[in-house]
Amino acid sequence: MTDSILFSPVPVGRAGEEVALQLEAAILSEKIMPGESLPSERELQVQFGTGRGVIREAIRALKQKGLIEIRKGAKGGAYVKKIEVANVSESLGLFLKQNRIDTNELAEFRESIDRTITMLAITRGTVEQKLELVEASARLKTFLAEEEPDLNRLGELDRELNIMLARMTANPIFEWIMCAMQLGFSSHDYALYEDAEFRRNTIVNWCTTAGHIAAGDLLQALSSIGAHYILLRQCVAKRQTAAVKDQAV
Amino acid sequence: MTDSILFSPVPVGRAGEEVALQLEAAILSEKIMPGESLPSERELQVQFGTGRGVIREAIRALKQKGLIEIRKGAKGGAYVKKIEVANVSESLGLFLKQNRIDTNELAEFRESIDRTITMLAITRGTVEQKLELVEASARLKTFLAEEEPDLNRLGELDRELNIMLARMTANPIFEWIMCAMQLGFSSHDYALYEDAEFRRNTIVNWCTTAGHIAAGDLLQALSSIGAHYILLRQCVAKRQTAAVKDQAV
DNA sequence: TCTGTAGATTGGTCGTACCAATACATGGTT
DNA sequence: AACCATGTATTGGTACGACCAATCTACAGA
């Protein structure tokens, strides 16, 4: 980082915003590559011709965006890092939480994605991946016997299955989208699994789905996917009527 | 906001993080509803038993997340607001931008989404929306005659069309996914539009697509969508070979 | 009644000082 | 010569105090 005139001084008013924008631009345009670090706060302070507080707030914003990682001590500073899925997931999660997305709308979206993923997974998934999918779904069956299973653990496995399937598309975008959705909406899924019947049917359905995918049977796999979302919608409807009844009492 | 013991003082170390977490928790748990405002910085400073800089940085982080909006002056402060799509779109856009998605992978994803959106749009879009879609696509035609059209403007219209279509699904998730993709990849699209032939074919294809959607002709609409992505892939391939040739020279 | 001005409130900025963590060099010990 | 300990410089984290700028409110005057 030997930049003499990389950043231009900022006048007044929304200085913090300006600084953040300039730093972000420098990062995104790869003037500063991942792994490198921005100048120290005290140096930026003079480069921008502003107070240190302004710099700190800008840095904070970038950190929040997931663009940088901050280390203390000598050779510390703001290191540019690659954005992780977790960032977009958190953002998505907050959005979904505040906007109380209707479960049916979410199901609709997931179903459409799942169908595409299934098609691609059958076409492109390797034999090893398909085998792993079957094994992972088989592990779900251990939850069938238990009276009061660990729902967190179950949700975890379910999430892994979804992501595993998405990875088989050999297109990272599907994997990211799936990760984001899973992370952003895990709480909902857990709640559904409280229903023993839904739990049982879904687990069984996962296994048949995995089998069809491994066998390369596209049509039957899609049918299974459809069946999953029928189950899901039924369960949601059941819970909603139950909730209404609770409210009435 | 008459909270005497809402927030607890923080000791030392990562005070800023702690403050941000507590404030965020208060917002998400709806102790402070959208429209209300947090206490002033100076008051928070007292409640948390910390310096004002810490408060400001925490506030900044929340603002970045899109949880609050800041107003100056008397009766100013940090007002809780509903998170907008733009926030999650920006987050996803940054992520996509940094991960240099392969254009073909992106096209694959977009095509799958577009097909679903088209189906839903035909089923659920109102007559007015369909009419608007046709009109908007017709406006694209003005770019056909021009020798050196304003590519930014063209990209803008294209983006609007895509989002308009997504909105017709009556499912907000499709809308914000589309927004995010548009934001994250506008630069890509613009570059493609530099090719006059691609520009012409795409514009014409948009119009026929809109027509089929308005007419409720699902199969033909899907064919048009497919045609769009054939054009896109051809153009990408052409540019790539051209780039290779440039490199050789 | 209307208007404009003064004051109060609140975010935005600056500057300094100090603390805490970390990396690195220096020097002493084995 | 190799190794360990201690000191020192660098850098983020916090605090305090002051002032500016924008905004709202209320009061006084026309």
CSV table of N, CA and C in Angstrom, one decimal, chain A residues 8 66 89 193 236:
chain,number,residue,atom,x,y,z
A,8,SER,N,-9.0,11.3,-2.1
A,8,SER,CA,-9.1,12.8,-2.2
A,8,SER,C,-9.8,13.3,-0.9
A,66,GLY,N,-19.0,-6.6,5.2
A,66,GLY,CA,-18.3,-7.8,5.0
A,66,GLY,C,-17.1,-7.6,4.1
A,89,SER,N,-26.5,-13.7,3.6
A,89,SER,CA,-27.5,-14.5,4.4
A,89,SER,C,-28.1,-13.7,5.5
A,193,TYR,N,-40.8,-28.8,11.8
A,193,TYR,CA,-40.4,-30.1,12.2
A,193,TYR,C,-40.9,-30.6,13.6
A,236,VAL,N,-48.1,-26.2,7.0
A,236,VAL,CA,-48.2,-24.8,7.3
A,236,VAL,C,-49.7,-24.5,7.5
